[in-house]
PDB file of C-alpha atoms in Angstrom:
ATOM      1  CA  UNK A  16     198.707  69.567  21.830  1.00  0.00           C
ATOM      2  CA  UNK A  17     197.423  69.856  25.099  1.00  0.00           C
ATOM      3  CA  UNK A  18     193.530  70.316  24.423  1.00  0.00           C
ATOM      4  CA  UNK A  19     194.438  66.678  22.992  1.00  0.00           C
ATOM      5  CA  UNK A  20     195.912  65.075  25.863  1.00  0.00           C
ATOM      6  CA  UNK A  21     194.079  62.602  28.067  1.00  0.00           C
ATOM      7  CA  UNK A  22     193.666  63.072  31.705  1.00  0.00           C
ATOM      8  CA  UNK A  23     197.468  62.267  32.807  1.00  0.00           C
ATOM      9  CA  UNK A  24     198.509  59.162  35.302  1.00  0.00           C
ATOM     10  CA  UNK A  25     197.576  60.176  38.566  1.00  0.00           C
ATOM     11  CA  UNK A  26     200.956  59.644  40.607  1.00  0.00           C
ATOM     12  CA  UNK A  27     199.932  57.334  43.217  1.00  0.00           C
ATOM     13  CA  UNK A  28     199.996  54.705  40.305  1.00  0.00           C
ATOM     14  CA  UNK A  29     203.251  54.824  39.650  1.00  0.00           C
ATOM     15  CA  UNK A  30     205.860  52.466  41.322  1.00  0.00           C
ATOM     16  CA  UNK A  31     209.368  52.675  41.343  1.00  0.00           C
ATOM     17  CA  UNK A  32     211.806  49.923  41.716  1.00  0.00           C
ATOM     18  CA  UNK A  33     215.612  49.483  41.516  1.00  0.00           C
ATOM     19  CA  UNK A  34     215.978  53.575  41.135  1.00  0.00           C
ATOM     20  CA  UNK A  35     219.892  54.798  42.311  1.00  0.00           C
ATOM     21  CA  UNK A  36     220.649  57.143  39.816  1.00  0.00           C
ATOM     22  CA  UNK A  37     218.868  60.528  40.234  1.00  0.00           C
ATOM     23  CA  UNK A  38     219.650  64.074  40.302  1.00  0.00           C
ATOM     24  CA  UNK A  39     218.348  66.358  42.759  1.00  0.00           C
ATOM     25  CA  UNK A  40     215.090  67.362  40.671  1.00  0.00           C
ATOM     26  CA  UNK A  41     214.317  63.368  40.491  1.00  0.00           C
ATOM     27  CA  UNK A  42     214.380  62.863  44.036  1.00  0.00           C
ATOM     28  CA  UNK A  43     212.510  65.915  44.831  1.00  0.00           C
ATOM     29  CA  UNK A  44     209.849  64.952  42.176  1.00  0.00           C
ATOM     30  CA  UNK A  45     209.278  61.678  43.598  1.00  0.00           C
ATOM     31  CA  UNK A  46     209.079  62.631  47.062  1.00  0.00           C
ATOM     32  CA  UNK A  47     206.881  65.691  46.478  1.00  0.00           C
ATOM     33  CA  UNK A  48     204.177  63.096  44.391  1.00  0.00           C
ATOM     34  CA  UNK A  49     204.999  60.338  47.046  1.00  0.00           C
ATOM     35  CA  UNK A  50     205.473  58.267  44.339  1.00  0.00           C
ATOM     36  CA  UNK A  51     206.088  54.442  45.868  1.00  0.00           C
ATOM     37  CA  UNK A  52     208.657  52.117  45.670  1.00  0.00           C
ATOM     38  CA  UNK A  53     207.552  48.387  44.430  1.00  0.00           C
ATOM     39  CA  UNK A  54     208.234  45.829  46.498  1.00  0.00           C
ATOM     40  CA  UNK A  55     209.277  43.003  44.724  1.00  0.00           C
ATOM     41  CA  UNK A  56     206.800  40.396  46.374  1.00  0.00           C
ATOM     42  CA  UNK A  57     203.556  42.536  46.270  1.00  0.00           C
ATOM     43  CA  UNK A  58     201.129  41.711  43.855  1.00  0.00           C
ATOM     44  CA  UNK A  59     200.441  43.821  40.856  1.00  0.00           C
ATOM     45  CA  UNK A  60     197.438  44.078  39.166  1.00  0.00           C
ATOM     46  CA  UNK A  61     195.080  46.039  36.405  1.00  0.00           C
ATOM     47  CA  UNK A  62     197.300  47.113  33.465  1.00  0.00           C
ATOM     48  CA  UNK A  63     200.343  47.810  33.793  1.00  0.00           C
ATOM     49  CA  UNK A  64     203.256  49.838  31.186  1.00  0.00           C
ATOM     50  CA  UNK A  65     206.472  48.388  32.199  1.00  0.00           C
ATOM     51  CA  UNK A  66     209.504  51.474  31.953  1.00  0.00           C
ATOM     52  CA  UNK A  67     212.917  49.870  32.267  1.00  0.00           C
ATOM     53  CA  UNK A  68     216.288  52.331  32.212  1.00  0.00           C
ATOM     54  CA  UNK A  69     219.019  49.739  31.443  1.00  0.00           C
ATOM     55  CA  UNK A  70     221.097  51.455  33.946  1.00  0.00           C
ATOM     56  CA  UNK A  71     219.140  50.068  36.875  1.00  0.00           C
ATOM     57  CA  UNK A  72     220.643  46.548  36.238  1.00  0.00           C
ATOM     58  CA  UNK A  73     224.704  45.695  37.800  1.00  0.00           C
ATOM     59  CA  UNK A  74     226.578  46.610  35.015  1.00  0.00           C
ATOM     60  CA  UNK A  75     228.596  42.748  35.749  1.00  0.00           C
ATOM     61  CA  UNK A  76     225.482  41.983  33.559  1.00  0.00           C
ATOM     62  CA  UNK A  77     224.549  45.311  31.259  1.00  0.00           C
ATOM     63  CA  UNK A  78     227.929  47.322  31.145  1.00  0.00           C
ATOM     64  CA  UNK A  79     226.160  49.096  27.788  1.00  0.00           C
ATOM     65  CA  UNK A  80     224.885  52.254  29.341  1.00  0.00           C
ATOM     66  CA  UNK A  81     226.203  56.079  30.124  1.00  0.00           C
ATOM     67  CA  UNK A  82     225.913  55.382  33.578  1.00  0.00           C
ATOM     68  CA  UNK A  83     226.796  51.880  35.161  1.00  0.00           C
ATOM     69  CA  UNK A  84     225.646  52.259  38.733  1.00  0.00           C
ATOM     70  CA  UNK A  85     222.911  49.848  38.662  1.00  0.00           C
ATOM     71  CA  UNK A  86     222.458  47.340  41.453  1.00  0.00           C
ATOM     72  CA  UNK A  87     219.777  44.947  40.263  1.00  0.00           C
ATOM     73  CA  UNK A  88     221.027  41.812  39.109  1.00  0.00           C
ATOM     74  CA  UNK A  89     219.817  40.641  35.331  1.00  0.00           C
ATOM     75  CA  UNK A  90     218.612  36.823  36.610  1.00  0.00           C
ATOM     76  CA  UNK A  91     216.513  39.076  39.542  1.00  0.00           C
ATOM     77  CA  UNK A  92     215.358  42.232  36.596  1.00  0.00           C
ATOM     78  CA  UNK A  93     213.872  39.123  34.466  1.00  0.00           C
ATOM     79  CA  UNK A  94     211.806  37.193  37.561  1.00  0.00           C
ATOM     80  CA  UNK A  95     210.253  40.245  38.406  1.00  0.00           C
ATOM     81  CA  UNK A  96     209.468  41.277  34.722  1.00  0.00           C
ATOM     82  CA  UNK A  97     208.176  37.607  34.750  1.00  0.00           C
ATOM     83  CA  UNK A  98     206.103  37.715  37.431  1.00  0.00           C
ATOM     84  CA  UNK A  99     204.417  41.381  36.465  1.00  0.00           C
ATOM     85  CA  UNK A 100     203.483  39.959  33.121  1.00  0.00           C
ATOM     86  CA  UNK A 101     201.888  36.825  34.128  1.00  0.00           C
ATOM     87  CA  UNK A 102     199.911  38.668  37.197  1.00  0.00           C
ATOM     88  CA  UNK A 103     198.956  41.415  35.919  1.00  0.00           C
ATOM     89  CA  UNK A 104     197.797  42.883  32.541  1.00  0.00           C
ATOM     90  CA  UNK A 105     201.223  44.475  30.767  1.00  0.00           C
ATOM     91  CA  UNK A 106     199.847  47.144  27.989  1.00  0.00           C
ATOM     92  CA  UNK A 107     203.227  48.686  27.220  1.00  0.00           C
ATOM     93  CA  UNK A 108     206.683  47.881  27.853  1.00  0.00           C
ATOM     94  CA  UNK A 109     209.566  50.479  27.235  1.00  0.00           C
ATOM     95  CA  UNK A 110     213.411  49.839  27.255  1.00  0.00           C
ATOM     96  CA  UNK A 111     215.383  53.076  27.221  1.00  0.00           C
ATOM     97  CA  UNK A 112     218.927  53.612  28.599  1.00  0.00           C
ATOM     98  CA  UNK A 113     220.899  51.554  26.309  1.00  0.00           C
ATOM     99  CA  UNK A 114     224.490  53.463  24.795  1.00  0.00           C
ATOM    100  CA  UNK A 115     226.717  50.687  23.427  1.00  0.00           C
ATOM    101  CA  UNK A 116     230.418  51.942  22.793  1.00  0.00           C
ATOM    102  CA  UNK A 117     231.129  49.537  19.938  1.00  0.00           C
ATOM    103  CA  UNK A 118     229.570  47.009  17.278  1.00  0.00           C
ATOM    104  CA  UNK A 119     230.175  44.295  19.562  1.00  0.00           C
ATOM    105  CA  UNK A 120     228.295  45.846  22.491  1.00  0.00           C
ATOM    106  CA  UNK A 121     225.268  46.289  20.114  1.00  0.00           C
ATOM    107  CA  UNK A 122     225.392  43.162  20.059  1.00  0.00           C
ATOM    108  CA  UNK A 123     225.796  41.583  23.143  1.00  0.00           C
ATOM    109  CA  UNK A 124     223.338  44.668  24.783  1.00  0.00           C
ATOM    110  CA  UNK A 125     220.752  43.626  22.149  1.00  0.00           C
ATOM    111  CA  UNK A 126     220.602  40.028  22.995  1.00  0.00           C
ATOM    112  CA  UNK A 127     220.213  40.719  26.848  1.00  0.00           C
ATOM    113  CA  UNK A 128     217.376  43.060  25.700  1.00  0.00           C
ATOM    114  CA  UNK A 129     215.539  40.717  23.548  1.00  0.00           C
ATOM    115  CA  UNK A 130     215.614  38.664  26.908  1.00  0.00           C
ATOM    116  CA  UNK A 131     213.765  41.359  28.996  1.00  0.00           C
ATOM    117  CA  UNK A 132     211.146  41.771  26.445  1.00  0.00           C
ATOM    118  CA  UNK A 133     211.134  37.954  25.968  1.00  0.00           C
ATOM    119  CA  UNK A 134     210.670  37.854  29.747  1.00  0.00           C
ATOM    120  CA  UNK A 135     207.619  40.151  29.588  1.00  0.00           C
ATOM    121  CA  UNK A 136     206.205  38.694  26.362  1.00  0.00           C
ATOM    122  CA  UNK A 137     206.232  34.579  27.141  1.00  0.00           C
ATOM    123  CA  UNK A 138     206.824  34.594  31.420  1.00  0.00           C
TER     124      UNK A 138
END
């Protein structure tokens, strides 16, 4: 596979934002590639794939995930998916994370999903 691979990302394109929930390899991965931190009021431009772990947002709003130590608040998650899509060029947009314990929480984590990628689609 690999003579078929593209030249990969080159690291000082990626941005992080909301990440708590790491192990020691994560941490020592993103500080080896310096890899930045978004702040939440800098513009962002070019295109732009959009990664979201469910388990970044306060699980008072998304308790649907193996790990429920997320600190961003849902109303603040959407505004900023809002305001990447209408500044800058989104190409991809991936939702990952999600582990719903019953039919109900399917449901309920699916709507609040469909609002993220709503967010991203029509800011």
């Amino acid at each position: 596979m690999k003579p078929l691979l593209g030249t990969p990302v080159s690291p000082d394109r990626f941005q992080y934002f909301g990440a708590h929930v790491g192990d020691d390899g994560d941490w020592a991965l993103q500080s080896e590639l310096a890899l930045a931190t978004l702040d939440p009021q800098a513009p962002v431009g070019g295109p732009v794939h959009i990664h979201f772990d469910l388990d970044v947002l306060d699980p008072q709003d998304f308790p649907f995930v193996a790990y429920p130590d997320g600190k961003l608040r849902l109303q603040d998650a959407l505004s900023l998916l809002r305001r990447i899509s209408r500044d800058a060029d989104v190409v991809g947009l991936t939702v990952t994370e999600f582990a719903p314990s019953s039919d109900q929480d399917v449901i309920a984590g699916s709507r609040i999903i469909a609002s993220l990628c709503e967010a991203v689609i029509d800011p």
